[in-house]
Amino acid sequence: MTKKQVSADELIAVIIKGIDDVKGENIQLLDLRDIENTVCDYFIICSGNSNTQVNAISGSVQKVVSKEIKDKPWHVEGETNAEWVLMDYVNVVVHIFQKHVRDFYDIESLWGDAKITQINPVKFN
C-alpha cells in the first residue's frame, strides 16, 4: 500500500493547527526555498511560555499531524528540557521555543534572506 503524498502546504496548515490548539504564540513561517544550500524548504517557529507548554505544543503537533495526514516527524530533539524542541518533517522543520531562548538564538535574523510570514490563526470561540 502506498502512502498518499502530502503537499508542504497541507503539512504546514496541519502543523499550525496543532500549534494553535494549545495556544502557541508568535507563529512565523520562514520560506527558505529561494536560499541556496538549505536543509529544508520551510521553518515554522513559535513560542511557548514554559517547558510544559513547549512540550504540549510538540505533542499537539505530532498528534494532529498523525491523525489528519498520517505522518510523523523524521526526528525530534529537545523534549527532555523543553526549552527548544525541533521537529523535523524533512521539508518542514518546526522550532518550538520558550520565549527567552527564542530571543537569545534569534533564528529569524540568522535566516534574514528568508521570506517571513507572520501567522495569525483564526480563532473560533
mmCIF file of C-alpha atoms in Angstrom:
data_model
loop_
_atom_site.group_PDB
_atom_site.id
_atom_site.type_symbol
_atom_site.label_atom_id
_atom_site.label_comp_id
_atom_site.label_asym_id
_atom_site.label_seq_id
_atom_site.Cartn_x
_atom_site.Cartn_y
_atom_site.Cartn_z
ATOM 1 C CA MET A 1 0.000 0.000 0.000
ATOM 2 C CA THR A 2 1.451 3.370 -0.989
ATOM 3 C CA LYS A 3 1.333 6.376 1.256
ATOM 4 C CA LYS A 4 -0.558 9.408 -0.044
ATOM 5 C CA GLN A 5 1.769 12.274 -0.985
ATOM 6 C CA VAL A 6 1.014 15.298 1.195
ATOM 7 C CA SER A 7 1.897 18.750 -0.068
ATOM 8 C CA ALA A 8 4.037 21.093 2.012
ATOM 9 C CA ASP A 9 1.082 23.491 2.193
ATOM 10 C CA GLU A 10 -1.135 20.782 3.726
ATOM 11 C CA LEU A 11 1.572 19.817 6.221
ATOM 12 C CA ILE A 12 2.156 23.458 7.199
ATOM 13 C CA ALA A 13 -1.575 24.068 7.727
ATOM 14 C CA VAL A 14 -1.906 20.995 9.956
ATOM 15 C CA ILE A 15 1.231 21.889 11.961
ATOM 16 C CA ILE A 16 -0.097 25.417 12.541
ATOM 17 C CA LYS A 17 -3.422 23.939 13.683
ATOM 18 C CA GLY A 18 -1.528 21.775 16.193
ATOM 19 C CA ILE A 19 0.364 24.807 17.482
ATOM 20 C CA ASP A 20 -2.777 26.909 17.729
ATOM 21 C CA ASP A 21 -4.735 24.159 19.518
ATOM 22 C CA VAL A 22 -2.524 24.643 22.606
ATOM 23 C CA LYS A 23 -2.105 28.411 22.297
ATOM 24 C CA GLY A 24 1.391 28.568 20.770
ATOM 25 C CA GLU A 25 2.375 32.198 20.267
ATOM 26 C CA ASN A 26 4.173 34.359 17.699
ATOM 27 C CA ILE A 27 3.958 31.782 14.888
ATOM 28 C CA GLN A 28 6.160 32.568 11.917
ATOM 29 C CA LEU A 29 6.667 30.737 8.632
ATOM 30 C CA LEU A 30 10.080 31.128 7.012
ATOM 31 C CA ASP A 31 10.162 30.225 3.311
ATOM 32 C CA LEU A 32 13.715 29.025 2.591
ATOM 33 C CA ARG A 33 13.154 27.781 -0.975
ATOM 34 C CA ASP A 34 14.964 30.697 -2.657
ATOM 35 C CA ILE A 35 18.055 30.330 -0.456
ATOM 36 C CA GLU A 36 20.852 28.076 -1.680
ATOM 37 C CA ASN A 37 22.015 25.046 0.316
ATOM 38 C CA THR A 38 19.204 24.936 2.866
ATOM 39 C CA VAL A 39 18.347 21.714 4.653
ATOM 40 C CA CYS A 40 14.595 22.110 4.150
ATOM 41 C CA ASP A 41 12.002 24.284 2.390
ATOM 42 C CA TYR A 42 10.278 25.831 5.415
ATOM 43 C CA PHE A 43 10.804 26.622 9.089
ATOM 44 C CA ILE A 44 7.822 27.112 11.359
ATOM 45 C CA ILE A 45 8.813 28.937 14.532
ATOM 46 C CA CYS A 46 6.637 29.519 17.590
ATOM 47 C CA SER A 47 6.899 30.234 21.293
ATOM 48 C CA GLY A 48 5.508 28.776 24.483
ATOM 49 C CA ASN A 49 5.527 30.300 27.965
ATOM 50 C CA SER A 50 7.000 27.334 29.869
ATOM 51 C CA ASN A 51 8.585 23.942 29.351
ATOM 52 C CA THR A 52 5.156 22.425 29.988
ATOM 53 C CA GLN A 53 3.586 24.466 27.184
ATOM 54 C CA VAL A 54 6.517 23.782 24.811
ATOM 55 C CA ASN A 55 6.019 20.045 25.383
ATOM 56 C CA ALA A 56 2.257 20.445 24.938
ATOM 57 C CA ILE A 57 2.786 22.207 21.594
ATOM 58 C CA SER A 58 5.158 19.473 20.436
ATOM 59 C CA GLY A 59 2.715 16.760 21.482
ATOM 60 C CA SER A 60 -0.222 18.547 19.851
ATOM 61 C CA VAL A 61 1.619 18.957 16.541
ATOM 62 C CA GLN A 62 2.608 15.282 16.499
ATOM 63 C CA LYS A 63 -0.932 14.174 17.386
ATOM 64 C CA VAL A 64 -2.707 16.384 14.843
ATOM 65 C CA VAL A 65 -0.271 15.575 12.012
ATOM 66 C CA SER A 66 -0.527 11.863 12.773
ATOM 67 C CA LYS A 67 -4.333 11.938 12.899
ATOM 68 C CA GLU A 68 -5.037 14.202 9.916
ATOM 69 C CA ILE A 69 -2.344 13.268 7.404
ATOM 70 C CA LYS A 70 -0.894 10.033 8.824
ATOM 71 C CA ASP A 71 2.648 11.397 9.065
ATOM 72 C CA LYS A 72 5.175 11.576 11.861
ATOM 73 C CA PRO A 73 8.379 13.555 12.315
ATOM 74 C CA TRP A 74 11.556 12.031 10.960
ATOM 75 C CA HIS A 75 13.363 13.277 14.067
ATOM 76 C CA VAL A 76 12.536 15.200 17.272
ATOM 77 C CA GLU A 77 15.075 16.836 19.599
ATOM 78 C CA GLY A 78 14.862 18.804 22.825
ATOM 79 C CA GLU A 79 11.800 17.302 24.505
ATOM 80 C CA THR A 80 13.746 16.475 27.668
ATOM 81 C CA ASN A 81 14.355 20.051 28.832
ATOM 82 C CA ALA A 82 11.698 21.620 26.536
ATOM 83 C CA GLU A 83 13.414 24.965 26.081
ATOM 84 C CA TRP A 84 13.801 24.430 22.320
ATOM 85 C CA VAL A 85 12.110 21.490 20.622
ATOM 86 C CA LEU A 86 12.993 20.805 16.998
ATOM 87 C CA MET A 87 10.664 18.607 14.949
ATOM 88 C CA ASP A 88 11.946 17.534 11.541
ATOM 89 C CA TYR A 89 9.272 16.669 8.973
ATOM 90 C CA VAL A 90 12.010 16.612 6.263
ATOM 91 C CA ASN A 91 10.900 19.538 4.073
ATOM 92 C CA VAL A 92 9.314 21.396 7.018
ATOM 93 C CA VAL A 93 11.176 21.886 10.299
ATOM 94 C CA VAL A 94 9.277 23.104 13.372
ATOM 95 C CA HIS A 95 11.084 25.071 16.106
ATOM 96 C CA ILE A 96 9.195 25.454 19.401
ATOM 97 C CA PHE A 97 10.924 27.798 21.841
ATOM 98 C CA GLN A 98 10.463 29.191 25.280
ATOM 99 C CA LYS A 99 10.415 32.978 24.739
ATOM 100 C CA HIS A 100 13.788 33.745 26.338
ATOM 101 C CA VAL A 101 15.526 31.018 24.320
ATOM 102 C CA ARG A 102 13.926 32.255 21.104
ATOM 103 C CA ASP A 103 15.111 35.789 21.846
ATOM 104 C CA PHE A 104 18.636 34.523 22.555
ATOM 105 C CA TYR A 105 19.063 32.464 19.358
ATOM 106 C CA ASP A 106 17.061 34.838 17.121
ATOM 107 C CA ILE A 107 16.742 32.325 14.270
ATOM 108 C CA GLU A 108 14.653 34.735 12.228
ATOM 109 C CA SER A 109 17.605 37.092 11.778
ATOM 110 C CA LEU A 110 20.010 34.214 11.078
ATOM 111 C CA TRP A 111 17.782 33.382 8.108
ATOM 112 C CA GLY A 112 17.309 37.031 7.135
ATOM 113 C CA ASP A 113 17.093 36.198 3.415
ATOM 114 C CA ALA A 114 14.036 34.017 4.006
ATOM 115 C CA LYS A 115 10.554 35.266 3.219
ATOM 116 C CA ILE A 116 8.958 35.558 6.682
ATOM 117 C CA THR A 117 5.202 35.366 7.132
ATOM 118 C CA GLN A 118 3.573 36.127 10.485
ATOM 119 C CA ILE A 119 0.796 33.591 11.086
ATOM 120 C CA ASN A 120 -2.303 34.765 12.897
ATOM 121 C CA PRO A 121 -4.576 31.726 13.174
ATOM 122 C CA VAL A 122 -8.284 32.422 13.045
ATOM 123 C CA LYS A 123 -9.891 31.985 16.448
ATOM 124 C CA PHE A 124 -13.254 30.234 16.591
ATOM 125 C CA ASN A 125 -14.828 30.587 20.017
#
